mmCIF file of C-alpha atoms in Angstrom:
data_model
loop_
_atom_site.group_PDB
_atom_site.id
_atom_site.type_symbol
_atom_site.label_atom_id
_atom_site.label_comp_id
_atom_site.label_asym_id
_atom_site.label_seq_id
_atom_site.Cartn_x
_atom_site.Cartn_y
_atom_site.Cartn_z
ATOM 1 C CA MET A 32 56.392 -39.501 139.158
ATOM 2 C CA LYS A 33 58.737 -37.413 137.927
ATOM 3 C CA GLY A 34 57.909 -37.142 134.148
ATOM 4 C CA VAL A 35 54.369 -36.883 134.542
ATOM 5 C CA LEU A 36 54.797 -33.425 136.738
ATOM 6 C CA THR A 37 57.071 -32.845 134.304
ATOM 7 C CA MET A 38 54.838 -32.514 131.714
ATOM 8 C CA LYS A 39 52.136 -31.560 133.628
ATOM 9 C CA LYS A 40 54.232 -28.228 134.097
ATOM 10 C CA LYS A 41 55.464 -29.076 130.043
ATOM 11 C CA LEU A 42 51.603 -28.082 128.951
ATOM 12 C CA LYS A 43 51.403 -25.829 131.771
ATOM 13 C CA VAL A 44 53.613 -23.936 129.770
ATOM 14 C CA LEU A 45 52.119 -23.950 126.329
ATOM 15 C CA LEU A 46 49.143 -22.617 127.954
ATOM 16 C CA ALA A 47 50.049 -19.787 128.999
ATOM 17 C CA VAL A 48 52.172 -19.705 126.025
ATOM 18 C CA LEU A 49 48.881 -20.170 123.119
ATOM 19 C CA ALA A 50 47.833 -17.518 125.379
ATOM 20 C CA LEU A 51 49.741 -14.976 125.329
ATOM 21 C CA VAL A 52 48.910 -15.400 121.477
ATOM 22 C CA ALA A 53 45.969 -14.948 121.683
ATOM 23 C CA VAL A 54 46.154 -12.101 123.394
ATOM 24 C CA VAL A 55 48.255 -10.855 121.384
ATOM 25 C CA ALA A 56 46.351 -11.305 118.615
ATOM 26 C CA SER A 57 42.744 -9.661 120.015
ATOM 27 C CA MET A 58 45.201 -6.075 121.000
ATOM 28 C CA ALA A 59 46.064 -5.971 117.174
ATOM 29 C CA GLY A 60 42.716 -6.544 116.349
ATOM 30 C CA CYS A 61 41.301 -3.550 118.024
ATOM 31 C CA GLY A 62 44.408 -2.011 116.704
ATOM 32 C CA ASN A 63 42.252 -2.326 113.295
ATOM 33 C CA SER A 64 38.935 -1.447 114.360
ATOM 34 C CA SER A 65 40.992 2.093 114.780
ATOM 35 C CA ALA A 66 41.549 1.878 111.473
ATOM 36 C CA PRO A 67 39.439 3.796 108.921
ATOM 37 C CA ALA A 68 35.237 1.381 108.992
ATOM 38 C CA ALA A 69 34.281 0.566 105.664
ATOM 39 C CA ALA A 70 32.227 3.065 104.378
ATOM 40 C CA GLY A 71 28.581 1.909 105.020
ATOM 41 C CA SER A 72 29.502 -0.016 108.424
ATOM 42 C CA ALA A 73 27.984 0.257 112.240
ATOM 43 C CA ALA A 74 31.092 2.389 113.002
ATOM 44 C CA ALA A 75 30.855 3.869 109.624
ATOM 45 C CA ALA A 76 27.663 5.644 110.699
ATOM 46 C CA GLY A 77 28.909 6.442 114.303
ATOM 47 C CA SER A 78 31.515 8.539 112.740
ATOM 48 C CA ALA A 79 29.612 10.297 110.774
ATOM 49 C CA ALA A 80 27.724 11.703 113.312
ATOM 50 C CA ALA A 81 30.653 12.249 115.379
ATOM 51 C CA GLY A 82 32.598 13.664 113.408
ATOM 52 C CA GLY A 83 35.556 11.287 111.491
ATOM 53 C CA SER A 84 35.822 9.194 108.822
ATOM 54 C CA GLY A 85 34.263 6.198 106.162
ATOM 55 C CA PHE A 86 31.066 7.903 105.681
ATOM 56 C CA LYS A 87 29.001 6.524 102.578
ATOM 57 C CA ILE A 88 27.616 9.927 100.793
ATOM 58 C CA CYS A 89 24.057 9.851 98.855
ATOM 59 C CA ILE A 90 23.018 12.575 96.663
ATOM 60 C CA ILE A 91 19.627 11.853 95.032
ATOM 61 C CA THR A 92 17.928 14.694 92.117
ATOM 62 C CA SER A 93 15.164 14.728 89.304
ATOM 63 C CA SER A 94 16.618 15.057 86.520
ATOM 64 C CA GLY A 95 20.736 13.717 86.698
ATOM 65 C CA ILE A 96 23.954 14.586 87.991
ATOM 66 C CA ASP A 97 24.720 15.748 85.219
ATOM 67 C CA ASP A 98 22.565 18.237 84.146
ATOM 68 C CA GLY A 99 25.634 21.038 83.048
ATOM 69 C CA SER A 100 23.472 23.380 85.759
ATOM 70 C CA PHE A 101 22.107 23.509 89.130
ATOM 71 C CA ASN A 102 22.608 19.163 90.396
ATOM 72 C CA GLN A 103 25.865 18.900 88.588
ATOM 73 C CA ASN A 104 27.449 21.820 90.673
ATOM 74 C CA CYS A 105 26.122 20.375 94.246
ATOM 75 C CA TYR A 106 27.486 17.586 92.306
ATOM 76 C CA GLU A 107 30.852 18.859 91.702
ATOM 77 C CA GLY A 108 31.014 20.080 95.770
ATOM 78 C CA ILE A 109 30.811 16.577 97.086
ATOM 79 C CA GLN A 110 33.743 15.371 93.895
ATOM 80 C CA ALA A 111 35.738 17.948 95.663
ATOM 81 C CA PHE A 112 35.621 16.543 99.086
ATOM 82 C CA LEU A 113 36.720 12.845 97.870
ATOM 83 C CA LYS A 114 39.108 14.330 96.323
ATOM 84 C CA ASP A 115 40.536 14.530 99.823
ATOM 85 C CA HIS A 116 38.955 12.218 101.605
ATOM 86 C CA ALA A 117 39.547 8.860 99.526
ATOM 87 C CA ASP A 118 37.498 6.747 102.380
ATOM 88 C CA CYS A 119 34.650 7.722 102.056
ATOM 89 C CA THR A 120 31.577 7.284 99.147
ATOM 90 C CA VAL A 121 29.586 9.131 97.176
ATOM 91 C CA THR A 122 26.476 7.210 95.599
ATOM 92 C CA ASP A 123 23.962 9.391 93.357
ATOM 93 C CA ILE A 124 20.396 8.212 92.571
ATOM 94 C CA LYS A 125 17.940 9.522 89.895
ATOM 95 C CA GLU A 126 13.600 10.038 90.376
ATOM 96 C CA ALA A 127 12.495 11.830 87.702
ATOM 97 C CA ASP A 128 9.102 11.545 89.656
ATOM 98 C CA TYR A 129 8.999 14.857 91.815
ATOM 99 C CA ASN A 130 6.588 13.443 94.040
ATOM 100 C CA GLN A 131 8.686 9.872 94.700
ATOM 101 C CA LEU A 132 11.604 11.950 96.046
ATOM 102 C CA ILE A 133 10.639 11.835 100.030
ATOM 103 C CA PRO A 134 9.174 8.097 99.712
ATOM 104 C CA THR A 135 13.177 7.372 97.715
ATOM 105 C CA VAL A 136 15.184 8.613 100.287
ATOM 106 C CA GLU A 137 12.941 7.231 103.073
ATOM 107 C CA ASN A 138 13.481 3.482 101.701
ATOM 108 C CA VAL A 139 17.142 4.513 101.143
ATOM 109 C CA VAL A 140 17.723 6.364 104.734
ATOM 110 C CA GLY A 141 19.499 3.283 105.958
ATOM 111 C CA ASP A 142 22.581 2.486 103.838
ATOM 112 C CA TYR A 143 24.320 5.718 103.249
ATOM 113 C CA ASP A 144 25.316 8.222 106.495
ATOM 114 C CA VAL A 145 25.245 11.472 104.214
ATOM 115 C CA PHE A 146 22.062 12.818 102.208
ATOM 116 C CA VAL A 147 22.803 15.632 99.863
ATOM 117 C CA LEU A 148 19.866 17.099 98.398
ATOM 118 C CA PRO A 149 19.518 19.475 95.841
ATOM 119 C CA GLY A 150 16.435 21.285 95.342
ATOM 120 C CA TYR A 151 12.885 22.691 96.330
ATOM 121 C CA ASN A 152 11.095 18.767 96.190
ATOM 122 C CA PHE A 153 12.877 17.722 99.087
ATOM 123 C CA SER A 154 11.592 20.966 101.603
ATOM 124 C CA ALA A 155 9.429 17.865 103.481
ATOM 125 C CA ILE A 156 11.942 16.264 104.686
ATOM 126 C CA GLY A 157 11.911 16.960 108.290
ATOM 127 C CA ASP A 158 9.729 13.369 109.219
ATOM 128 C CA ILE A 159 12.690 11.373 107.840
ATOM 129 C CA ALA A 160 15.490 13.861 109.309
ATOM 130 C CA GLN A 161 13.921 13.606 112.945
ATOM 131 C CA ALA A 162 13.929 9.773 112.995
ATOM 132 C CA ASN A 163 17.549 9.374 111.684
ATOM 133 C CA PRO A 164 19.069 11.524 114.082
ATOM 134 C CA ASP A 165 22.462 9.866 113.951
ATOM 135 C CA LYS A 166 21.706 10.539 110.259
ATOM 136 C CA LYS A 167 23.542 14.017 108.246
ATOM 137 C CA PHE A 168 21.006 15.875 105.913
ATOM 138 C CA ILE A 169 22.461 18.811 103.340
ATOM 139 C CA VAL A 170 19.050 20.320 101.466
ATOM 140 C CA VAL A 171 20.102 22.828 99.177
ATOM 141 C CA ASP A 172 17.414 25.895 97.798
ATOM 142 C CA SER A 173 15.140 24.735 100.899
ATOM 143 C CA THR A 174 14.182 25.204 103.896
ATOM 144 C CA ILE A 175 12.657 21.838 105.755
ATOM 145 C CA THR A 176 9.639 20.960 107.304
ATOM 146 C CA ASP A 177 7.137 18.767 108.871
ATOM 147 C CA SER A 178 5.132 16.148 106.878
ATOM 148 C CA GLN A 179 2.565 18.615 108.015
ATOM 149 C CA GLY A 180 4.315 21.888 106.459
ATOM 150 C CA ASN A 181 5.717 22.687 109.869
ATOM 151 C CA ALA A 182 9.230 24.927 109.778
ATOM 152 C CA LEU A 183 11.808 23.122 111.404
ATOM 153 C CA THR A 184 15.425 23.873 112.208
ATOM 154 C CA LEU A 185 17.093 20.790 112.779
ATOM 155 C CA ASP A 186 20.997 20.009 114.492
ATOM 156 C CA ASN A 187 21.232 16.833 111.646
ATOM 157 C CA VAL A 188 20.105 18.821 108.833
ATOM 158 C CA TYR A 189 21.905 21.838 107.380
ATOM 159 C CA THR A 190 20.228 24.274 105.023
ATOM 160 C CA MET A 191 21.132 26.399 102.180
ATOM 161 C CA THR A 192 19.054 28.916 100.228
ATOM 162 C CA PHE A 193 20.713 31.186 97.944
ATOM 163 C CA VAL A 194 19.704 34.479 96.849
ATOM 164 C CA GLU A 195 18.445 34.316 93.993
ATOM 165 C CA GLN A 196 17.267 37.223 93.466
ATOM 166 C CA GLU A 197 20.898 38.994 93.310
ATOM 167 C CA GLY A 198 21.927 36.311 90.105
ATOM 168 C CA GLY A 199 18.660 37.137 88.665
ATOM 169 C CA PHE A 200 19.379 41.135 89.427
ATOM 170 C CA PHE A 201 23.042 40.665 87.140
ATOM 171 C CA ALA A 202 21.829 38.428 84.448
ATOM 172 C CA GLY A 203 18.947 41.561 83.962
ATOM 173 C CA VAL A 204 21.051 43.846 84.033
ATOM 174 C CA ALA A 205 24.047 42.686 81.387
ATOM 175 C CA ALA A 206 21.092 41.286 78.904
ATOM 176 C CA ALA A 207 19.542 45.499 79.404
ATOM 177 C CA LEU A 208 22.955 46.668 78.297
ATOM 178 C CA THR A 209 23.489 43.678 75.268
ATOM 179 C CA THR A 210 20.089 43.830 73.762
ATOM 180 C CA LYS A 211 19.330 45.218 70.174
ATOM 181 C CA THR A 212 16.050 44.889 70.345
ATOM 182 C CA ASN A 213 15.106 45.651 73.599
ATOM 183 C CA LYS A 214 13.146 42.912 73.861
ATOM 184 C CA VAL A 215 14.635 40.023 76.575
ATOM 185 C CA ALA A 216 13.567 37.403 78.835
ATOM 186 C CA VAL A 217 13.960 34.560 81.160
ATOM 187 C CA VAL A 218 13.042 31.333 80.709
ATOM 188 C CA ASN A 219 12.201 29.027 84.319
ATOM 189 C CA GLY A 220 11.488 25.337 84.976
ATOM 190 C CA MET A 221 8.981 25.320 87.879
ATOM 191 C CA ALA A 222 7.580 28.113 89.632
ATOM 192 C CA TYR A 223 8.920 27.377 93.145
ATOM 193 C CA PRO A 224 10.954 30.383 95.512
ATOM 194 C CA SER A 225 14.349 30.194 94.035
ATOM 195 C CA ASN A 226 13.183 30.952 90.015
ATOM 196 C CA VAL A 227 10.316 32.786 90.881
ATOM 197 C CA ASN A 228 13.514 34.468 92.531
ATOM 198 C CA TYR A 229 15.522 34.576 89.366
ATOM 199 C CA GLN A 230 12.620 35.906 87.714
ATOM 200 C CA TYR A 231 12.027 38.738 89.582
ATOM 201 C CA GLY A 232 15.588 39.442 90.104
ATOM 202 C CA PHE A 233 15.832 39.379 86.229
ATOM 203 C CA MET A 234 13.391 41.592 85.960
ATOM 204 C CA SER A 235 14.170 44.372 88.527
ATOM 205 C CA GLY A 236 17.703 44.554 86.972
ATOM 206 C CA VAL A 237 16.515 45.539 83.194
ATOM 207 C CA ASN A 238 14.219 47.831 85.837
ATOM 208 C CA TYR A 239 17.541 49.244 87.169
ATOM 209 C CA ALA A 240 19.329 49.250 83.613
ATOM 210 C CA ASP A 241 16.480 50.528 82.461
ATOM 211 C CA ALA A 242 16.626 53.588 84.592
ATOM 212 C CA LYS A 243 20.787 54.052 85.405
ATOM 213 C CA TYR A 244 21.895 53.556 82.736
ATOM 214 C CA GLY A 245 20.003 54.467 80.165
ATOM 215 C CA THR A 246 18.884 51.653 78.246
ATOM 216 C CA ALA A 247 15.542 50.439 76.648
ATOM 217 C CA ALA A 248 14.845 47.502 77.785
ATOM 218 C CA LYS A 249 11.086 45.065 77.834
ATOM 219 C CA CYS A 250 10.401 41.801 79.864
ATOM 220 C CA ILE A 251 9.033 39.388 77.677
ATOM 221 C CA GLU A 252 6.553 36.729 78.675
ATOM 222 C CA LEU A 253 4.229 34.504 77.031
ATOM 223 C CA PRO A 254 1.045 34.146 78.743
ATOM 224 C CA SER A 255 0.321 30.347 77.576
ATOM 225 C CA TYR A 256 3.604 29.673 80.317
ATOM 226 C CA SER A 257 2.597 31.833 83.110
ATOM 227 C CA GLY A 258 3.769 30.418 86.360
ATOM 228 C CA THR A 259 2.161 29.964 89.419
ATOM 229 C CA ASP A 260 3.978 30.258 92.837
ATOM 230 C CA VAL A 261 3.712 27.486 95.844
ATOM 231 C CA LYS A 262 1.157 29.874 97.440
ATOM 232 C CA GLY A 263 -0.903 30.101 94.404
ATOM 233 C CA THR A 264 0.034 33.188 92.800
ATOM 234 C CA ALA A 265 0.247 33.909 89.519
ATOM 235 C CA VAL A 266 4.011 35.302 89.588
ATOM 236 C CA GLY A 267 3.625 35.572 84.912
ATOM 237 C CA GLY A 268 7.113 35.263 83.190
ATOM 238 C CA ASN A 269 7.598 31.798 80.876
ATOM 239 C CA TYR A 270 7.871 28.447 83.197
ATOM 240 C CA ILE A 271 8.630 24.925 81.395
ATOM 241 C CA GLY A 272 6.951 23.403 83.758
ATOM 242 C CA ASP A 273 9.494 20.818 84.248
ATOM 243 C CA PHE A 274 12.713 20.687 84.838
ATOM 244 C CA THR A 275 13.707 18.180 82.346
ATOM 245 C CA ASP A 276 11.526 18.690 79.487
ATOM 246 C CA GLU A 277 14.203 19.611 77.104
ATOM 247 C CA ALA A 278 11.372 20.048 74.159
ATOM 248 C CA THR A 279 8.943 21.973 75.471
ATOM 249 C CA GLY A 280 12.402 24.040 76.358
ATOM 250 C CA LYS A 281 12.915 24.869 72.832
ATOM 251 C CA VAL A 282 9.297 24.974 71.699
ATOM 252 C CA VAL A 283 9.347 27.877 75.161
ATOM 253 C CA GLY A 284 12.834 29.422 73.634
ATOM 254 C CA SER A 285 11.854 29.564 69.957
ATOM 255 C CA ALA A 286 8.475 31.179 70.611
ATOM 256 C CA LEU A 287 10.475 34.007 73.025
ATOM 257 C CA ILE A 288 12.676 33.956 70.182
ATOM 258 C CA ASP A 289 9.669 34.666 67.897
ATOM 259 C CA GLN A 290 8.612 37.528 69.722
ATOM 260 C CA GLY A 291 11.741 39.134 69.543
ATOM 261 C CA CYS A 292 13.902 38.440 72.576
ATOM 262 C CA ASP A 293 17.570 38.730 71.655
ATOM 263 C CA VAL A 294 18.934 37.758 75.416
ATOM 264 C CA LEU A 295 17.627 34.697 76.807
ATOM 265 C CA PHE A 296 18.312 34.401 80.642
ATOM 266 C CA VAL A 297 18.079 30.412 81.229
ATOM 267 C CA ALA A 298 16.735 29.152 84.799
ATOM 268 C CA ALA A 299 15.566 25.499 83.923
ATOM 269 C CA GLY A 300 17.952 22.995 84.689
ATOM 270 C CA ALA A 301 18.082 19.968 81.898
ATOM 271 C CA ALA A 302 15.353 21.455 80.435
ATOM 272 C CA GLY A 303 17.242 24.414 79.523
ATOM 273 C CA ASN A 304 19.061 22.654 76.890
ATOM 274 C CA GLY A 305 16.552 23.325 75.243
ATOM 275 C CA VAL A 306 15.874 26.613 75.442
ATOM 276 C CA PHE A 307 19.966 26.566 74.417
ATOM 277 C CA THR A 308 18.784 24.414 71.426
ATOM 278 C CA ALA A 309 16.796 27.383 70.121
ATOM 279 C CA VAL A 310 19.038 29.866 70.064
ATOM 280 C CA LYS A 311 21.327 27.625 68.623
ATOM 281 C CA GLU A 312 19.000 28.258 65.583
ATOM 282 C CA ALA A 313 18.818 31.183 65.180
ATOM 283 C CA LYS A 314 20.980 33.702 65.116
ATOM 284 C CA GLY A 315 21.944 37.168 66.869
ATOM 285 C CA VAL A 316 20.662 35.575 70.316
ATOM 286 C CA TYR A 317 22.153 35.380 73.441
ATOM 287 C CA ALA A 318 21.889 33.875 76.042
ATOM 288 C CA ILE A 319 22.993 33.640 79.858
ATOM 289 C CA GLY A 320 23.571 30.452 82.155
ATOM 290 C CA CYS A 321 22.882 29.782 85.320
ATOM 291 C CA ASP A 322 24.402 27.908 88.284
ATOM 292 C CA VAL A 323 27.072 27.721 87.583
ATOM 293 C CA ASP A 324 29.932 28.672 84.718
ATOM 294 C CA GLN A 325 28.069 27.853 81.286
ATOM 295 C CA TYR A 326 30.181 28.324 78.606
ATOM 296 C CA ASP A 327 31.509 24.884 77.802
ATOM 297 C CA ASP A 328 28.014 24.332 77.078
ATOM 298 C CA GLY A 329 26.748 27.156 74.995
ATOM 299 C CA ALA A 330 29.611 26.214 72.262
ATOM 300 C CA ASN A 331 28.168 26.507 68.950
ATOM 301 C CA GLY A 332 30.237 25.443 65.600
ATOM 302 C CA SER A 333 33.331 28.274 65.342
ATOM 303 C CA SER A 334 30.634 30.924 68.053
ATOM 304 C CA ASN A 335 29.348 30.875 71.298
ATOM 305 C CA ILE A 336 25.738 32.053 72.619
ATOM 306 C CA ILE A 337 26.826 31.757 76.671
ATOM 307 C CA LEU A 338 26.912 36.423 77.548
ATOM 308 C CA THR A 339 28.081 35.336 80.202
ATOM 309 C CA SER A 340 26.781 33.430 83.431
ATOM 310 C CA THR A 341 25.334 33.488 86.608
ATOM 311 C CA LEU A 342 26.786 32.284 89.797
ATOM 312 C CA LYS A 343 24.939 30.350 92.552
ATOM 313 C CA VAL A 344 28.279 29.211 94.921
ATOM 314 C CA MET A 345 26.328 25.367 95.477
ATOM 315 C CA ASP A 346 29.384 23.065 95.793
ATOM 316 C CA VAL A 347 31.881 25.167 97.872
ATOM 317 C CA ASN A 348 29.377 25.596 100.756
ATOM 318 C CA VAL A 349 28.041 22.604 100.280
ATOM 319 C CA GLN A 350 32.074 21.432 100.065
ATOM 320 C CA LYS A 351 32.317 22.535 103.026
ATOM 321 C CA GLN A 352 29.019 21.061 105.012
ATOM 322 C CA LEU A 353 30.906 18.065 104.221
ATOM 323 C CA THR A 354 34.080 18.507 105.443
ATOM 324 C CA ALA A 355 32.901 20.072 109.373
ATOM 325 C CA ILE A 356 30.684 16.486 108.954
ATOM 326 C CA TYR A 357 33.896 14.421 108.739
ATOM 327 C CA ASP A 358 35.941 17.248 110.967
ATOM 328 C CA GLY A 359 32.618 17.097 113.684
ATOM 329 C CA SER A 360 32.226 20.626 113.813
ATOM 330 C CA PHE A 361 29.034 20.150 112.016
ATOM 331 C CA LYS A 362 26.252 21.940 113.211
ATOM 332 C CA GLY A 363 22.633 21.572 111.723
ATOM 333 C CA GLY A 364 20.570 25.097 110.883
ATOM 334 C CA ASP A 365 19.353 26.993 108.081
ATOM 335 C CA ALA A 366 21.455 29.268 106.017
ATOM 336 C CA THR A 367 20.604 32.344 103.163
ATOM 337 C CA LEU A 368 23.982 32.703 101.215
ATOM 338 C CA GLY A 369 24.629 35.945 99.235
ATOM 339 C CA ALA A 370 26.447 37.731 98.274
ATOM 340 C CA ASP A 371 27.671 38.804 101.572
ATOM 341 C CA THR A 372 29.276 35.401 101.389
ATOM 342 C CA ASP A 373 30.652 36.141 97.693
ATOM 343 C CA SER A 374 28.204 32.261 97.079
ATOM 344 C CA THR A 375 26.225 34.664 94.432
ATOM 345 C CA GLY A 376 27.244 36.447 91.514
ATOM 346 C CA TYR A 377 27.861 36.284 87.671
ATOM 347 C CA VAL A 378 31.045 35.116 85.094
ATOM 348 C CA SER A 379 33.931 38.004 84.299
ATOM 349 C CA ALA A 380 36.956 36.291 83.108
ATOM 350 C CA ALA A 381 38.243 36.865 79.979
ATOM 351 C CA GLY A 382 37.407 33.952 78.191
ATOM 352 C CA ARG A 383 34.116 32.705 79.566
ATOM 353 C CA GLN A 384 32.166 35.316 78.606
ATOM 354 C CA GLN A 385 31.808 38.100 76.057
ATOM 355 C CA LEU A 386 29.556 40.597 77.843
ATOM 356 C CA SER A 387 30.582 44.267 76.932
ATOM 357 C CA ASP A 388 33.595 46.622 78.501
ATOM 358 C CA ASP A 389 31.207 48.662 79.224
ATOM 359 C CA ALA A 390 28.137 46.230 80.485
ATOM 360 C CA LEU A 391 31.112 44.464 82.716
ATOM 361 C CA ALA A 392 32.375 47.898 84.551
ATOM 362 C CA LYS A 393 28.492 48.530 85.123
ATOM 363 C CA LEU A 394 28.322 45.325 86.356
ATOM 364 C CA ALA A 395 31.220 45.743 89.137
ATOM 365 C CA ASP A 396 29.098 49.015 90.691
ATOM 366 C CA CYS A 397 26.564 46.775 90.831
ATOM 367 C CA TYR A 398 28.006 44.028 92.205
ATOM 368 C CA LYS A 399 29.495 45.939 94.767
ATOM 369 C CA LEU A 400 25.824 48.039 95.922
ATOM 370 C CA VAL A 401 24.552 44.322 96.156
ATOM 371 C CA LYS A 402 27.099 42.977 98.101
ATOM 372 C CA ALA A 403 26.915 46.198 101.251
ATOM 373 C CA GLY A 404 23.156 45.906 100.515
ATOM 374 C CA THR A 405 21.622 48.970 98.469
ATOM 375 C CA ILE A 406 20.741 47.682 96.325
ATOM 376 C CA LYS A 407 18.013 45.095 96.693
ATOM 377 C CA PRO A 408 16.803 43.231 94.030
ATOM 378 C CA ALA A 409 12.778 42.185 94.435
ATOM 379 C CA SER A 410 11.905 37.549 94.715
ATOM 380 C CA ASN A 411 9.410 35.834 95.304
ATOM 381 C CA PHE A 412 8.661 36.378 99.119
ATOM 382 C CA ASN A 413 10.688 39.784 100.613
ATOM 383 C CA GLY A 414 7.703 42.353 99.939
ATOM 384 C CA TYR A 415 9.908 44.211 97.060
ATOM 385 C CA THR A 416 8.505 43.877 93.037
ATOM 386 C CA PRO A 417 10.872 44.638 90.230
ATOM 387 C CA THR A 418 9.548 48.131 90.161
ATOM 388 C CA ASP A 419 9.825 49.172 93.220
ATOM 389 C CA PHE A 420 12.902 47.324 95.505
ATOM 390 C CA PRO A 421 15.506 49.271 97.493
ATOM 391 C CA GLY A 422 18.275 50.758 95.177
ATOM 392 C CA LEU A 423 15.753 51.285 92.043
ATOM 393 C CA LYS A 424 15.338 55.179 92.891
#
């Protein structure tokens, strides 16, 4: 009997020990759960909503993340963020059909925590964003609406638009101060507000240089490539009609060069590569890059076709918003970014541009006046025109 009781006591001790081991094991499991969650897991999705680690980023573009311009600069902002946040990941999706960009977001919205969406084609993202409040959306170059076109501002959506007319203005001044033929032009992809802003800003800059610096430049437009903006208004200019069509880009560029243009400002995404090709095949012609420093794209044997590049500082601002999501300080809203926040400008660094010392000095003066608000170039919808804007008279 005593032996049986002894065995029972031993069994109780053994069960207690096993129970203790189970508790310790379960506590170890809880400890592991506090580590960075796997990207795309439920925990990761929650961290994206409230700040934390391990979220999955998706960037969707129409012309790819290697367009050497707009989309690539946004992607570089993501890459800069990932260098300091190795627990996060990025996936890029290319959808060349503009009409399928919003449906693409809807199809994959459950797979990612944060979306970086570059371009006006994502403006109607509002319904998807409202239906997915746990997801974060960074929309570059557009504010948002619902599917009915009603403007929205949401807590989970940060939109950044830029004062493109400022960059266009700098390009116009540079072109007018450089041209030998007194014929210059701007080539755009499509007549979205951002591109019309570049066009009107460029025309404003040419007119400013003519009025203030004694130049005699004229902006050349090809009637067969004139644009119509999103409100149906004819805006003139030179529009390829696409951001990916390099062949037509070359046709437009060649036609303008045949008209005598010797400086072309190119704001056309990947389609602009075709314009660059036309410039490289010509003699004595410069191109002005757009959005990012495109000097490397201008290499042409022992020479370079890039006069300078206008800058839209998307990478830094995308990185800032991703960091805010990570540390939990993200706030939705609509931001308009310009020279006053060092978010627009032009390349002035030695070895990355070919402007004369006189042009650099005059552009530096212009930059101060734009940053101070003394000069306000015309844009698609700001009510000014290239011949009547603050600072011209």
